[in-house]
């Protein structure tokens, strides 16, 4: 390619990407390391776009569940989090700073800050195109920690099936980047180091609240868990692990 042609091509690519960000269009299948729940310039949190249509994950998760989950449940966590942080010393900080600082006295920020972070991460973790991880470093780390990707899937599914009540199942990395599975009740997150049984950096979370699956699956949580494995965006999970 001649230098002139290269410069023109580069300019077009840059213009294209500025255009895509200006209309809020993000390709969910592109690995990225953008903040999961960024603070706005005003110091508040806003509902992030899914990055795909409500029907994109059909038949695994139905469009009505996705729309209610995003526009009602997640929006409520965002609104209540902003209300709880009003005039609070932690206001304006990112959730990656807020969550580790929480104690058992911070109930509203714990429930709604966890709710916002967990859901923002959940939407980014899903894709209509899912392939079990074969790329380093995540594939190697899964092999080391669980023996095989299939063993990881089995252990994660078992944790999701046996978690009593509402909560989340997590694939996390510890300080040495060793992977482990843990669960949290309600909207707790493994970053809440003063509040959870096992502290770690979450890479992938599964929402096992009934609001995440009841319209389609009713009491069949096992079928919802199996469907989840068909829509994990492993490129995003791999990228989260790489930047640790
Ligand atoms: Mn939820």
Coordinates of C-alpha atoms and ligand atoms in Angstrom, one line a residue:
X1 CA 0.0 0.0 0.0
X2 CA 1.3 3.5 -0.9
X3 CA 1.8 5.9 2.0
X4 CA -0.9 8.2 0.7
X5 CA -3.5 5.4 0.4
X6 CA -2.5 4.1 3.9
X7 CA -3.1 7.6 5.4
X8 CA -6.5 7.9 3.7
X9 CA -7.5 4.5 4.9
X10 CA -6.4 5.3 8.5
X11 CA -8.3 8.5 8.4
X12 CA -11.5 6.7 7.3
X13 CA -11.1 4.1 10.1
X14 CA -10.7 6.8 12.7
X15 CA -13.7 8.7 11.4
X16 CA -15.7 5.5 11.4
X17 CA -14.9 4.7 15.0
X18 CA -15.7 8.2 16.2
X19 CA -19.0 8.0 14.4
X20 CA -19.8 4.7 16.0
X21 CA -19.0 6.0 19.5
X22 CA -21.0 9.2 18.9
X23 CA -24.2 7.2 18.2
X24 CA -23.5 4.9 21.2
X25 CA -23.0 1.9 18.9
X26 CA -20.6 -0.6 20.4
X27 CA -19.8 -3.9 18.9
X28 CA -20.1 -6.3 21.9
X29 CA -18.0 -8.9 20.1
X30 CA -15.0 -6.6 20.1
X31 CA -12.8 -7.3 23.1
X32 CA -12.4 -4.2 25.2
X33 CA -11.2 -3.1 28.6
X34 CA -13.5 -0.1 29.0
X35 CA -14.7 0.5 32.6
X36 CA -17.7 -1.7 33.4
X37 CA -19.8 0.9 35.2
X38 CA -18.2 4.4 34.5
X39 CA -19.0 7.5 36.5
X40 CA -20.5 10.3 34.4
X41 CA -18.9 13.8 34.3
X42 CA -21.5 14.8 36.8
X43 CA -20.3 12.2 39.2
X44 CA -23.5 10.0 38.9
X45 CA -24.1 6.6 37.3
X46 CA -26.3 6.0 34.3
X47 CA -27.8 2.9 32.7
X48 CA -25.4 1.6 30.1
X49 CA -26.7 0.3 26.7
X50 CA -26.7 -3.5 26.3
X51 CA -24.6 -3.2 23.1
X52 CA -27.1 -5.5 21.3
X53 CA -30.9 -5.8 20.8
X54 CA -33.2 -7.3 23.4
X55 CA -34.0 -10.2 21.1
X56 CA -30.3 -10.9 20.3
X57 CA -30.0 -13.7 22.8
X58 CA -33.1 -15.6 21.7
X59 CA -33.9 -18.4 22.2
X60 CA -31.6 -18.6 25.3
X61 CA -32.9 -15.5 27.0
X62 CA -36.2 -14.0 25.7
X63 CA -36.5 -10.4 24.6
X64 CA -39.2 -9.6 27.2
X65 CA -37.0 -10.8 30.0
X66 CA -34.0 -8.8 28.7
X67 CA -36.1 -5.6 28.3
X68 CA -37.6 -5.8 31.8
X69 CA -34.3 -6.8 33.4
X70 CA -32.5 -3.9 31.7
X71 CA -35.0 -1.1 31.7
X72 CA -36.7 -1.8 35.1
X73 CA -34.5 -3.9 37.4
X74 CA -31.1 -2.4 36.3
X75 CA -32.5 1.1 36.0
X76 CA -33.8 0.9 39.6
X77 CA -30.4 -0.1 40.9
X78 CA -28.8 2.8 39.1
X79 CA -31.4 5.3 40.5
X80 CA -31.2 4.0 44.0
X81 CA -27.4 4.0 43.9
X82 CA -27.3 7.7 42.9
X83 CA -29.8 8.5 45.6
X84 CA -27.7 6.6 48.2
X85 CA -24.5 8.4 47.1
X86 CA -26.0 11.9 47.3
X87 CA -23.8 13.9 49.7
X88 CA -21.9 10.7 50.6
X89 CA -18.1 10.7 51.0
X90 CA -17.8 8.0 48.3
X91 CA -19.8 10.0 45.7
X92 CA -18.0 10.5 42.4
X93 CA -15.7 7.5 42.9
X94 CA -15.8 4.5 40.5
X95 CA -17.5 1.4 41.8
X96 CA -14.2 -0.5 41.7
X97 CA -13.2 1.9 44.6
X98 CA -16.6 2.0 46.3
X99 CA -17.3 -1.7 46.5
X100 CA -14.1 -2.7 48.4
X101 CA -14.6 0.1 50.9
X102 CA -18.2 -0.9 51.9
X103 CA -19.0 -2.3 55.4
X104 CA -22.1 -3.9 56.7
X105 CA -23.5 -0.4 57.6
X106 CA -23.7 0.7 53.9
X107 CA -26.8 -1.4 53.0
X108 CA -28.2 0.9 50.3
X109 CA -24.9 1.3 48.4
X110 CA -24.1 -2.4 48.9
X111 CA -27.4 -3.5 47.4
X112 CA -27.6 -1.0 44.6
X113 CA -23.9 -0.4 43.8
X114 CA -23.6 -4.2 43.6
X115 CA -26.8 -4.3 41.5
X116 CA -25.5 -1.8 39.1
X117 CA -22.0 -3.2 38.7
X118 CA -23.2 -6.8 38.5
X119 CA -25.7 -6.1 35.8
X120 CA -23.4 -3.8 33.7
X121 CA -20.9 -6.6 33.8
X122 CA -23.5 -9.3 33.0
X123 CA -24.7 -7.5 29.8
X124 CA -21.1 -7.1 28.5
X125 CA -20.5 -10.8 29.2
X126 CA -23.2 -12.1 26.8
X127 CA -23.2 -12.6 23.1
X128 CA -25.2 -14.4 20.4
X129 CA -21.9 -15.8 19.3
X130 CA -20.3 -17.9 22.0
X131 CA -17.3 -20.3 21.6
X132 CA -15.7 -22.0 24.5
X133 CA -12.3 -20.3 25.2
X134 CA -9.4 -21.7 23.3
X135 CA -7.2 -18.6 23.5
X136 CA -4.5 -17.9 26.0
X137 CA -4.3 -16.7 28.7
X138 CA -7.8 -17.6 29.8
X139 CA -7.9 -21.1 28.3
X140 CA -4.6 -21.9 30.0
X141 CA -5.8 -20.5 33.4
X142 CA -9.1 -22.5 33.2
X143 CA -7.0 -25.7 32.4
X144 CA -4.8 -25.0 35.4
X145 CA -7.6 -24.3 37.9
X146 CA -10.2 -26.8 36.8
X147 CA -8.5 -29.4 34.6
X148 CA -10.5 -28.5 31.5
X149 CA -13.1 -26.0 30.2
X150 CA -15.7 -28.7 30.6
X151 CA -14.8 -29.3 34.3
X152 CA -15.1 -25.5 34.8
X153 CA -18.6 -25.6 33.2
X154 CA -19.7 -28.4 35.5
X155 CA -18.4 -26.8 38.7
X156 CA -19.9 -23.4 37.8
X157 CA -23.2 -25.0 36.9
X158 CA -23.3 -27.0 40.2
X159 CA -22.6 -23.8 42.1
X160 CA -25.5 -22.1 40.3
X161 CA -27.9 -25.0 40.9
X162 CA -27.2 -25.2 44.6
X163 CA -27.1 -21.5 45.4
X164 CA -30.1 -21.0 47.7
X165 CA -32.4 -18.0 46.9
X166 CA -31.3 -14.9 45.0
X167 CA -27.6 -14.3 44.1
X168 CA -24.8 -14.6 41.7
X169 CA -22.2 -17.2 40.7
X170 CA -18.8 -15.9 39.8
X171 CA -15.6 -16.9 38.0
X172 CA -12.9 -14.8 39.7
X173 CA -9.2 -14.4 39.7
X174 CA -7.2 -14.0 42.9
X175 CA -4.2 -11.8 43.4
X176 CA -2.0 -14.4 41.7
X177 CA -4.4 -14.6 38.7
X178 CA -5.5 -18.1 39.8
X179 CA -9.1 -18.7 38.9
X180 CA -11.8 -19.8 41.3
X181 CA -15.6 -20.1 41.5
X182 CA -17.6 -18.4 44.3
X183 CA -21.1 -17.3 45.0
X184 CA -22.6 -14.2 46.6
X185 CA -26.1 -13.6 48.0
X186 CA -28.4 -10.8 46.9
X187 CA -26.4 -8.2 44.9
X188 CA -23.1 -8.7 46.7
X189 CA -19.9 -8.8 44.5
X190 CA -16.5 -10.5 45.1
X191 CA -14.9 -7.0 45.1
X192 CA -16.7 -6.2 48.5
X193 CA -13.8 -7.5 50.5
X194 CA -15.2 -6.6 53.9
X195 CA -18.4 -8.4 53.2
X196 CA -17.8 -11.5 51.1
X197 CA -16.4 -14.9 52.1
X198 CA -13.9 -14.9 49.2
X199 CA -12.4 -11.7 47.8
X200 CA -11.4 -11.7 44.1
X201 CA -11.7 -9.9 40.8
X202 CA -14.8 -11.1 39.0
X203 CA -14.4 -12.0 35.3
X204 CA -17.8 -13.6 34.7
X205 CA -21.0 -13.6 36.7
X206 CA -24.3 -15.4 36.3
X207 CA -27.5 -13.7 37.7
X208 CA -29.6 -16.4 39.4
X209 CA -32.3 -14.1 40.7
X210 CA -35.7 -15.4 39.4
X211 CA -36.2 -12.1 37.6
X212 CA -33.4 -13.1 35.2
X213 CA -35.2 -16.2 34.0
X214 CA -38.7 -16.7 35.4
X215 CA -40.8 -15.6 32.4
X216 CA -39.3 -18.3 30.1
X217 CA -38.0 -20.9 32.5
X218 CA -40.3 -20.6 35.6
X219 CA -38.8 -22.9 38.2
X220 CA -36.4 -24.6 35.8
X221 CA -33.2 -22.9 36.9
X222 CA -31.1 -25.8 35.5
X223 CA -32.3 -25.1 32.0
X224 CA -31.5 -21.4 32.3
X225 CA -28.0 -22.2 33.5
X226 CA -27.5 -24.5 30.5
X227 CA -28.7 -21.8 28.2
X228 CA -26.3 -19.3 29.8
X229 CA -23.3 -21.3 28.5
X230 CA -24.5 -20.9 24.9
X231 CA -24.3 -17.0 25.2
X232 CA -21.1 -16.3 27.1
X233 CA -18.8 -13.7 25.3
X234 CA -15.5 -15.5 26.0
X235 CA -13.6 -12.8 24.1
X236 CA -14.6 -10.2 26.6
X237 CA -13.9 -12.6 29.6
X238 CA -10.4 -13.3 28.1
X239 CA -9.8 -9.6 27.7
X240 CA -10.8 -8.9 31.4
X241 CA -8.3 -11.6 32.4
X242 CA -5.5 -10.3 30.2
X243 CA -5.6 -6.8 31.7
X244 CA -5.4 -7.9 35.3
Ligands
LIG1 MN1 -30.8 -9.2 37.7

